[in-house]
Tab-separated table of C-alpha atoms and ligand atoms in Angstrom:
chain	number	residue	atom	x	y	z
A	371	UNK	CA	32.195	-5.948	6.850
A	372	UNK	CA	29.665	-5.664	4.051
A	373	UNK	CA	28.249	-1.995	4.359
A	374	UNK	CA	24.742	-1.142	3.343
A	375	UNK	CA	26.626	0.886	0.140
A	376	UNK	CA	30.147	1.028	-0.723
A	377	UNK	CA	31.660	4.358	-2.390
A	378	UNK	CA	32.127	3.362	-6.197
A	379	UNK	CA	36.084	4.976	-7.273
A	380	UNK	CA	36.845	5.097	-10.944
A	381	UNK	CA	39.885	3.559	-12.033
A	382	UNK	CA	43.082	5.943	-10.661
A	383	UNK	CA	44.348	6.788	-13.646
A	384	UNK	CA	41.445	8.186	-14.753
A	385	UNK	CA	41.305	10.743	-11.569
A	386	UNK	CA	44.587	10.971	-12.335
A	387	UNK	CA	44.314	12.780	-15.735
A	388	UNK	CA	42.067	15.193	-13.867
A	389	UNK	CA	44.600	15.906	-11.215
A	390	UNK	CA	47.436	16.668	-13.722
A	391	UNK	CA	45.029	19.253	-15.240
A	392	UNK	CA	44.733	21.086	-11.522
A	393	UNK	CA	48.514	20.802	-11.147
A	394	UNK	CA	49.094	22.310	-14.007
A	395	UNK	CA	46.398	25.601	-13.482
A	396	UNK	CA	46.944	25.249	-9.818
A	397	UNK	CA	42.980	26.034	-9.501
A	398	UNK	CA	41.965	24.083	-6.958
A	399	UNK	CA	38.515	25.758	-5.903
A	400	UNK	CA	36.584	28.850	-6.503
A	401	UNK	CA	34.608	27.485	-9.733
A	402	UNK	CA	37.279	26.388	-11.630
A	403	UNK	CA	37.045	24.905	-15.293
A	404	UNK	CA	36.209	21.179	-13.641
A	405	UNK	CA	33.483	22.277	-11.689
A	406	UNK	CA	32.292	24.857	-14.538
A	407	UNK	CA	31.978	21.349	-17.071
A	408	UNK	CA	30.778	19.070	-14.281
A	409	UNK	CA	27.818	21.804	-13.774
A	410	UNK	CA	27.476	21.941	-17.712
A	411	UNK	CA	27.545	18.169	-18.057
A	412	UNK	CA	25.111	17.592	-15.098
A	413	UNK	CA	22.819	20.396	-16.865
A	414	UNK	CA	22.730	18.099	-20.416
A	415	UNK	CA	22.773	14.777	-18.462
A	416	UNK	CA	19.193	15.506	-16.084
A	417	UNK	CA	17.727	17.854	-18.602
A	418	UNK	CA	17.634	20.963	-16.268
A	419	UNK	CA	18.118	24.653	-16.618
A	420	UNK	CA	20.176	25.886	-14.202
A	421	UNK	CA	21.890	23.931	-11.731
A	422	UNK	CA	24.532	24.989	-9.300
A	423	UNK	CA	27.351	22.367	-7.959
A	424	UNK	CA	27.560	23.260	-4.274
A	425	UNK	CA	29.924	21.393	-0.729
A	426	UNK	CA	26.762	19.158	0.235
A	427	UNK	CA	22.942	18.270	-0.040
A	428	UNK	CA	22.844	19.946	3.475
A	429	UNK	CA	24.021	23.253	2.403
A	430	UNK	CA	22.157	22.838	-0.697
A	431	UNK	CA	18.751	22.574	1.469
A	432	UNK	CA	19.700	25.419	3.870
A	433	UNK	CA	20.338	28.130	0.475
A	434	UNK	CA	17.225	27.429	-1.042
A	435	UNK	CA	15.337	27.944	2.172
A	436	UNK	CA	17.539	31.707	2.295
A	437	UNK	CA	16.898	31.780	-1.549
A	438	UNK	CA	13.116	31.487	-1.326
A	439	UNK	CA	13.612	34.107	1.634
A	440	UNK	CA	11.191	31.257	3.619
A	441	UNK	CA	9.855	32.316	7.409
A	442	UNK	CA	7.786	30.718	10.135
A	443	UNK	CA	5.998	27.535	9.303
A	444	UNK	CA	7.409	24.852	6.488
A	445	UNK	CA	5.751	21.547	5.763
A	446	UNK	CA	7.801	18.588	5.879
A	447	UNK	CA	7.989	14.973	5.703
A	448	UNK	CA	8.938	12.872	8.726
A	449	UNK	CA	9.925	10.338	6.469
A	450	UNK	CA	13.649	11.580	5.389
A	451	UNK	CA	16.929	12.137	7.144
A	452	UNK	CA	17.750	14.168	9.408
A	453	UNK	CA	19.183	17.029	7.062
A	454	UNK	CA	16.183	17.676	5.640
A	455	UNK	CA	14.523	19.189	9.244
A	456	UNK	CA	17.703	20.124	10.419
A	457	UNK	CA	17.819	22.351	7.475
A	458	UNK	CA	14.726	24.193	8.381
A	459	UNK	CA	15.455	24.498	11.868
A	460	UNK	CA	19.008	26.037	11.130
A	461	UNK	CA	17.329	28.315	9.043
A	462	UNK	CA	15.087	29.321	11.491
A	463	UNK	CA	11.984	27.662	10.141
A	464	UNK	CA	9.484	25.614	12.142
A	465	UNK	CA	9.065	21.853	10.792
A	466	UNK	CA	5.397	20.871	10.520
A	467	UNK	CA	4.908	17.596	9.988
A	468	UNK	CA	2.938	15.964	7.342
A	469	UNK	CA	2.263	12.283	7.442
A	470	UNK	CA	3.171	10.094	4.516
A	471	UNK	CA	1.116	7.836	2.006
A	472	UNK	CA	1.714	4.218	2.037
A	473	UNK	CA	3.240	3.131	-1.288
A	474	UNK	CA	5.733	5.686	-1.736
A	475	UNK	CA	6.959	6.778	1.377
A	476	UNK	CA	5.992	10.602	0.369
A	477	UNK	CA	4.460	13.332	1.795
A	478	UNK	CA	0.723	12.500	1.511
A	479	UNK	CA	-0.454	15.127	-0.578
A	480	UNK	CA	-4.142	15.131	0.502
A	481	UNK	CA	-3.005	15.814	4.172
A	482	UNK	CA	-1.002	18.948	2.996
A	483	UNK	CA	-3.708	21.078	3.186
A	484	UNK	CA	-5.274	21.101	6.712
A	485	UNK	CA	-1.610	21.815	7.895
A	486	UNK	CA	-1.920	25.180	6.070
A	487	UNK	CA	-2.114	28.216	8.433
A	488	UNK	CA	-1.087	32.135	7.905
A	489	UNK	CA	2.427	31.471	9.176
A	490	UNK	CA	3.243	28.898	6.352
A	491	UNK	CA	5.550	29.607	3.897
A	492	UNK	CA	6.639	26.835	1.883
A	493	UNK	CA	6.229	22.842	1.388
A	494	UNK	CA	9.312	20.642	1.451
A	495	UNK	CA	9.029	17.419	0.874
A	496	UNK	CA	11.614	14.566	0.073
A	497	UNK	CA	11.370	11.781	-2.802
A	498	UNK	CA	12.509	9.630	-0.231
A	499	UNK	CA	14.720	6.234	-2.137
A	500	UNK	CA	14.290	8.206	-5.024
A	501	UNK	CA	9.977	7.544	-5.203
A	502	UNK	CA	8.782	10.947	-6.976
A	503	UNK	CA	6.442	12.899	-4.540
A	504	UNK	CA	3.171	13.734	-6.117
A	505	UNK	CA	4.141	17.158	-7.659
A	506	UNK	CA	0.914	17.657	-9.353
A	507	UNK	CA	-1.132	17.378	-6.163
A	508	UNK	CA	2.024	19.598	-4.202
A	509	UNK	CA	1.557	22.008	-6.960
A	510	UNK	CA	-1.915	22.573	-7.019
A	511	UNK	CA	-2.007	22.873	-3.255
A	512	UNK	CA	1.007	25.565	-3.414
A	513	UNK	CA	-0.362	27.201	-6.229
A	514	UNK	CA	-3.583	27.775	-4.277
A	515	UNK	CA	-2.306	28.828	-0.887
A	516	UNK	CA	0.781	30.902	-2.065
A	517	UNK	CA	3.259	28.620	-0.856
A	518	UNK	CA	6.779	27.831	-2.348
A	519	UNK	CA	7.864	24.487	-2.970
A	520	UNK	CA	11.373	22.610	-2.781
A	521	UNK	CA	12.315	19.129	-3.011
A	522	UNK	CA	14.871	17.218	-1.285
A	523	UNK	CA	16.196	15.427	-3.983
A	524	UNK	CA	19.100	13.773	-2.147
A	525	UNK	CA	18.001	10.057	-3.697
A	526	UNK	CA	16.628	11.079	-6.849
A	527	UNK	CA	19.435	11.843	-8.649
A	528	UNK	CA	18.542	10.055	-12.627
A	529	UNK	CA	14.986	9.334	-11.782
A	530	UNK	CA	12.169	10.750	-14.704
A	531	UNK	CA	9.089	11.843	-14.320
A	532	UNK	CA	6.695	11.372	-17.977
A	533	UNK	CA	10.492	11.520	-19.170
A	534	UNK	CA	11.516	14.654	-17.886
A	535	UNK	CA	13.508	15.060	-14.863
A	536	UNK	CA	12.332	15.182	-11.395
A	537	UNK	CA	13.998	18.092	-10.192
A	538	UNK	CA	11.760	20.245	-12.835
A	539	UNK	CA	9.616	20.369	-10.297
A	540	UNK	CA	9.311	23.150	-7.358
A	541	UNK	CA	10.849	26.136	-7.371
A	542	UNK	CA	13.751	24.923	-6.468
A	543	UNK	CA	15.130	20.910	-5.977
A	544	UNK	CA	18.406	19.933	-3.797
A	545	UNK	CA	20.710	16.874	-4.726
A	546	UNK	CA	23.507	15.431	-2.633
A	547	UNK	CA	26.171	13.889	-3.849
A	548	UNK	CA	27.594	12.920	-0.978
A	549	UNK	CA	29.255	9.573	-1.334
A	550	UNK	CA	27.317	6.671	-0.269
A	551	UNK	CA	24.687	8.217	-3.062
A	552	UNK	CA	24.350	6.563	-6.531
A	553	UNK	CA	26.172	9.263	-8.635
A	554	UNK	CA	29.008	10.998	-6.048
A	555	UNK	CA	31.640	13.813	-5.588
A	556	UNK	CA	32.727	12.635	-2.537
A	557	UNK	CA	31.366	15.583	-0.577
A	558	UNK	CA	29.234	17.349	-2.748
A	559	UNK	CA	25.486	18.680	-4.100
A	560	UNK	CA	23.878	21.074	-5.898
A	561	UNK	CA	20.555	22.974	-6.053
A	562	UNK	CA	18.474	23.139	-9.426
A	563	UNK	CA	15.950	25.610	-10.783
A	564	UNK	CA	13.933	26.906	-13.589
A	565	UNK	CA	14.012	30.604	-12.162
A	566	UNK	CA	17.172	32.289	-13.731
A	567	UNK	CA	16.386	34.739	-10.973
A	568	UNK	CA	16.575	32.688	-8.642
A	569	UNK	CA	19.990	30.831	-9.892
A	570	UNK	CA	21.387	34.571	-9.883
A	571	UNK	CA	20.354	34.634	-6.145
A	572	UNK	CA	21.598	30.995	-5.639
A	573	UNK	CA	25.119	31.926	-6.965
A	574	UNK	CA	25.811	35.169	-5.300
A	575	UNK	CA	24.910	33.461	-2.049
A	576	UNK	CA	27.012	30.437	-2.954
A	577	UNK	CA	30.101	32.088	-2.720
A	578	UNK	CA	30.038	35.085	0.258
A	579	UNK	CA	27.407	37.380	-2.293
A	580	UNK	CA	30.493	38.764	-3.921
A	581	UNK	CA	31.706	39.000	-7.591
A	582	UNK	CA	35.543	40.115	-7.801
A	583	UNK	CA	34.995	43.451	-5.596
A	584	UNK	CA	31.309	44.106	-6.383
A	585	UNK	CA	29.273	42.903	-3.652
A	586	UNK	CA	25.604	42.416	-4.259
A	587	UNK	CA	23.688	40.340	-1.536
A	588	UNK	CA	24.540	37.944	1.662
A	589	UNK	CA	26.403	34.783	0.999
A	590	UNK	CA	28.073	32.181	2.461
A	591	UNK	CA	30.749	29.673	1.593
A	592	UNK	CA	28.494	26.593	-0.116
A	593	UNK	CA	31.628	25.916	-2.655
A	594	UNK	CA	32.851	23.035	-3.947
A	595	UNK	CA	36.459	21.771	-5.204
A	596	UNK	CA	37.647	20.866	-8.391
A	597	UNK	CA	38.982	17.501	-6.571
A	598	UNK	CA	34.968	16.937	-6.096
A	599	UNK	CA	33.892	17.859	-9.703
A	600	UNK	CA	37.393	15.838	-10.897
A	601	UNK	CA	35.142	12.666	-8.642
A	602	UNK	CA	32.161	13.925	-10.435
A	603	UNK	CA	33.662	14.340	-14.281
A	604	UNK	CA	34.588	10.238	-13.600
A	605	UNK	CA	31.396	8.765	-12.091
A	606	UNK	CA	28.906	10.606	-14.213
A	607	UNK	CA	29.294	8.872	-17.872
A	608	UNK	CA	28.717	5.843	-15.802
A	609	UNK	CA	25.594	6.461	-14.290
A	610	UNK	CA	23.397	4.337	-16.633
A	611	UNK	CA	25.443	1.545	-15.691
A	612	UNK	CA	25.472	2.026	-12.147
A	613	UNK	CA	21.229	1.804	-12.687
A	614	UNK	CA	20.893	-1.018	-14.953
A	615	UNK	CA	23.336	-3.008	-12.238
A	616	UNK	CA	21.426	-1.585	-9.607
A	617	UNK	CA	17.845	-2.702	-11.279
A	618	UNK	CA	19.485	-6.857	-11.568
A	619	UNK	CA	20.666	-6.165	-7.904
A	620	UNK	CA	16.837	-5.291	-6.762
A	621	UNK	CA	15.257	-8.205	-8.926
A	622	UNK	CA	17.211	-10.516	-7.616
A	623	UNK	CA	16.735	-9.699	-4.351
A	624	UNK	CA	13.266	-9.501	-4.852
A	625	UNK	CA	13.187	-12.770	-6.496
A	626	UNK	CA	14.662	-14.191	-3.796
A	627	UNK	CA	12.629	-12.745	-0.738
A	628	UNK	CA	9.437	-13.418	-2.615
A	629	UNK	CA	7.544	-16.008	-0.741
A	630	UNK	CA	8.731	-14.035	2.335
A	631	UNK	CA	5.886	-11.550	4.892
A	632	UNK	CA	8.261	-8.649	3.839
A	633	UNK	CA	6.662	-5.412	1.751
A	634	UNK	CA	8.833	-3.806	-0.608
A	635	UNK	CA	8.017	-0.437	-2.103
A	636	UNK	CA	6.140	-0.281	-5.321
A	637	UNK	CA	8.142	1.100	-8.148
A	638	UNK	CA	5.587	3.420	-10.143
A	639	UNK	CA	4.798	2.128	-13.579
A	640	UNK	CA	4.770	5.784	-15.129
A	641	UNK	CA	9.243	6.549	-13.520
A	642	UNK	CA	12.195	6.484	-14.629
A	643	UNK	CA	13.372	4.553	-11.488
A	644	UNK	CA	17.258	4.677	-10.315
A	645	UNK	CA	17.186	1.885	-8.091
A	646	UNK	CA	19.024	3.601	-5.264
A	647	UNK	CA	17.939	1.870	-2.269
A	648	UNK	CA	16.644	-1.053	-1.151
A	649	UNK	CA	14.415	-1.108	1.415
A	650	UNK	CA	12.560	-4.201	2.899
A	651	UNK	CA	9.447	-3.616	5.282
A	652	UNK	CA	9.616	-6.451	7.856
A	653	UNK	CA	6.186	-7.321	10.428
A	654	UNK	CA	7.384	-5.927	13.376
A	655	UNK	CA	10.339	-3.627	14.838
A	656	UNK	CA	11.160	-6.891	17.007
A	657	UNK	CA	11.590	-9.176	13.477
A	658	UNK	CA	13.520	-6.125	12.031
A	659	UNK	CA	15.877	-6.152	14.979
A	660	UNK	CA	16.678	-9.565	14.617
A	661	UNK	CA	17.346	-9.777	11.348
A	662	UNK	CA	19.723	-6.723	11.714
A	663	UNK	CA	21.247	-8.126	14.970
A	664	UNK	CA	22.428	-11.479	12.991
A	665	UNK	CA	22.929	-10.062	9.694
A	666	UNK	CA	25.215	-7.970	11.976
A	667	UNK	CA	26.985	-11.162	13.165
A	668	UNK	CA	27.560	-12.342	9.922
A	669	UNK	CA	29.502	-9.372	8.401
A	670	UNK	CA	26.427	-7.637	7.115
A	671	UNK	CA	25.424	-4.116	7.999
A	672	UNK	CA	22.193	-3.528	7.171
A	673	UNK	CA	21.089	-0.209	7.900
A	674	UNK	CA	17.875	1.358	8.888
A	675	UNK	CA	17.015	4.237	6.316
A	676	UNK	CA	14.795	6.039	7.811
A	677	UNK	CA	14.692	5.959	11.097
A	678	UNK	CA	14.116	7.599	13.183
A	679	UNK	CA	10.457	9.409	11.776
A	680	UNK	CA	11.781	12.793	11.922
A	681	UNK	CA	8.966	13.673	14.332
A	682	UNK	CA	10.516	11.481	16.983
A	683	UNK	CA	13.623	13.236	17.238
A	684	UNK	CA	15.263	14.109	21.111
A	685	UNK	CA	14.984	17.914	19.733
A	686	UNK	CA	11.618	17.926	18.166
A	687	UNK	CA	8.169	17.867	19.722
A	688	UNK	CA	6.380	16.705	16.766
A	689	UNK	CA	2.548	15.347	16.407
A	690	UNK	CA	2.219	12.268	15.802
A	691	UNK	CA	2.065	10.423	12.104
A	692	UNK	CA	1.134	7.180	12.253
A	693	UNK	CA	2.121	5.870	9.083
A	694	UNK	CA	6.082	7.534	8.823
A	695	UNK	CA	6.436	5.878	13.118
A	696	UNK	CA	5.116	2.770	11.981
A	697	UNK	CA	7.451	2.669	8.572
A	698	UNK	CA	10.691	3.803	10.628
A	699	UNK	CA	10.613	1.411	12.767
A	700	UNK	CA	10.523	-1.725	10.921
A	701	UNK	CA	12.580	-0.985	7.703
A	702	UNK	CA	15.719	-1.810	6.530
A	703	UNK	CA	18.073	-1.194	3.866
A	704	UNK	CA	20.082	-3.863	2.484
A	705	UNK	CA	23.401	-4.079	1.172
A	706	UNK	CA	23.003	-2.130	-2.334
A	707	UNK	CA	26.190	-0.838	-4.613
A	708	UNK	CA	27.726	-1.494	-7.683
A	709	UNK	CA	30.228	-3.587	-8.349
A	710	UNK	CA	28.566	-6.295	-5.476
A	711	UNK	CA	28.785	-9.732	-5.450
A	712	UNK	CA	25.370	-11.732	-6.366
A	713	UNK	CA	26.795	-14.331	-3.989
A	714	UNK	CA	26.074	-11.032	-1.239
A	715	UNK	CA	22.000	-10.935	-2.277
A	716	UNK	CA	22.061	-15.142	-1.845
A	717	UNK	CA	23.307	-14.852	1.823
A	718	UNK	CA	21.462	-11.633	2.582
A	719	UNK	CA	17.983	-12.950	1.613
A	720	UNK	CA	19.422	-16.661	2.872
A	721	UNK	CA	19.884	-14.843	6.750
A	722	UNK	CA	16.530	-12.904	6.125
A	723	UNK	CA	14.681	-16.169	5.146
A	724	UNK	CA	15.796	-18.223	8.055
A	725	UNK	CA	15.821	-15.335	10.821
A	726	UNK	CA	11.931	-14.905	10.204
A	727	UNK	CA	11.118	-18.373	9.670
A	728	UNK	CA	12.399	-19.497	13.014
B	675	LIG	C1	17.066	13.005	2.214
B	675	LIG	C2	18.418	13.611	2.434
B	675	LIG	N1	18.513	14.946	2.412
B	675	LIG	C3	19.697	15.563	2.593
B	675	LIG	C4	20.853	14.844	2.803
B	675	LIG	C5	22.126	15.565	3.077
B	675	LIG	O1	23.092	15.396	2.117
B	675	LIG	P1	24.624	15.606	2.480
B	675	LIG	O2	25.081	14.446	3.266
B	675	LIG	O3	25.286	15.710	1.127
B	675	LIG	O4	24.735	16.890	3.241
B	675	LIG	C6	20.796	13.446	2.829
B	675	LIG	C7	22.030	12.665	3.047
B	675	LIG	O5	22.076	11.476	3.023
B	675	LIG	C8	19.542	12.809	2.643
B	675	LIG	O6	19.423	11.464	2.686
């Protein structure tokens, strides 16, 4: 089976060389020296102050909300996975939903503001496939009602805004690293901020609120391993590779679904893009379903990222939002990792082509 993403794995001697150096300190966890140089190296690498490696994007969502010390309402997008509201919820947040905007899949900024009531405490949107939210308009409409803002970075991992990265935006932004993502620890994430207060706060909570016997705050175990950062130390010089592969992968594809009644998402002129995803926008959820159904058959699995809108979940009794309902439920994302076969985009688009034509 072709899977929508398949887990890049360096070369084993490499991880190797990184496993004889754990054998030999026998530090296996509690910030040892692989995850102290993966967190340096990530630091240089996205251009970012302070940036804490932590088990998973997840985790990474659910300390900033403590971090921020957020209550009551947070806005949201419905366009995301399910970690994103979960997050909130297990932090014992409410989820208010904010429709999206039409070329990005974003939060759309200019509906941010009616959602605004005394109970809210923070926005927290995703750049959902990696498509940068628009943080001047978030930021303006934070600034002005008090609010705190963090993004869900989970996709966004490389991607520049006017050449800086994206995650210097909000107080604080959350990556996952989990590993179907472009750059991976196998389990993994890590929350970024310009606040050194707030990375103080970030760290004590990270690890039970503790240093040696001196214990300063609440905490929790949001650790990672040095078997993770060893994953990390190996994936990350090759992370402009994995883009400019990923960028042929998406113009080929789009070269070859051109003529098609599909909408892809417009890549902004003004990004660094990082090609994470790709999703295709078909007519109908009926059209979608088909295609999926004998992609399916033919050893494809398609999947559909994002669905479904968060709104709709069996737990949640959300409002309506038209546009995030009507996105979820005809995308899909097709086959997208490095290392694939072109011969994989021919008979993808090939199945696509014919399914919609008949
Ligand atoms: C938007 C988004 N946020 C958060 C997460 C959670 O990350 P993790 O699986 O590392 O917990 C994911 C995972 O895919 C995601 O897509």
């Amino acid at each position: 089976m072709i899977n929508v993403t398949k887990t890049f794995l360096p070369p084993s001697e490499e991880y190797n060389e990184y496993l004889k150096k754990i054998w030999e300190t026998h530090w296996v966890t509690n910030q040892g020296q692989l995850c102290e140089k993966l967190e340096n190296d990530l630091k240089e690498f996205l251009g970012v102050k302070n940036l804490l490696l932590v088990s998973n994007g997840t985790i990474a969502l659910q300390l900033a909300i403590k971090a921020l010390d957020l209550k009551g309402e947070i806005i949201t997008t419905p366009y995301s996975y399910a970690a994103t509201v979960n997050s909130i919820i297990w932090e014992n947040c409410r989820p208010v939903f904010c429709d999206i905007e039409d070329k990005t899949f974003c939060i759309n900024p200019e509906k941010i503001e009616e959602l605004i009531t005394e109970k809210t405490s923070a926005i927290l949107p995703t750049h959902v496939y990696g498509f940068p939210c628009d943080t001047d308009r978030i930021k303006k409409t934070a600034d002005k009602n008090g609010l705190k803002v963090i993004y869900d970075g989970a996709h966004a991992f490389g991607v520049k805004l006017n050449d800086s990265s994206v995650f210097n935006h909000g107080d604080i932004s959350t990556i996952s690293f989990h590993a179907t993502k472009l750059f991976h620890t196998i389990e993994g994430g890590a929350v970024i901020t310009e606040d050194d207060k707030l990375a103080e706060k970030l760290f004590l909570y990270r690890a039970f609120g503790h240093l040696d016997d001196d214990y300063y705050s609440i905490g929790i175990n949001a650790r990672t391993s040095e078997f993770n950062a060893a994953m990390g130390l190996c994936n990350l010089p090759r992370v402009p590779g994995f883009i400019s592969e990923r960028k042929k992968i998406n113009i080929l594809y789009k070269n070859f679904l051109k003529d098609l009644p599909l909408v892809f998402p417009v890549i902004p002129d003004d990004i660094f893009y990082n090609y994470s995803y790709f999703p295709v926008f078909f007519r109908s959820e009926k059209e979608m379903i088909s295609v999926k159904e004998i992609l399916f058959e033919n050893g494809i699995n398609a999947r559909r990222y994002f669905y479904p809108s968060l709104n709709r979940l069996p737990f949640i009794n959300g409002p309506e939002c038209p546009a995030s309902e009507k996105s979820a439920s005809c995308v899909l994302c097709l086959p997208v990792f490095n290392g694939m076969d072109e011969k994989i985009i021919e008979t993808v688009s090939e199945i696509i082509s014919r399914t919609i034509k008949s």
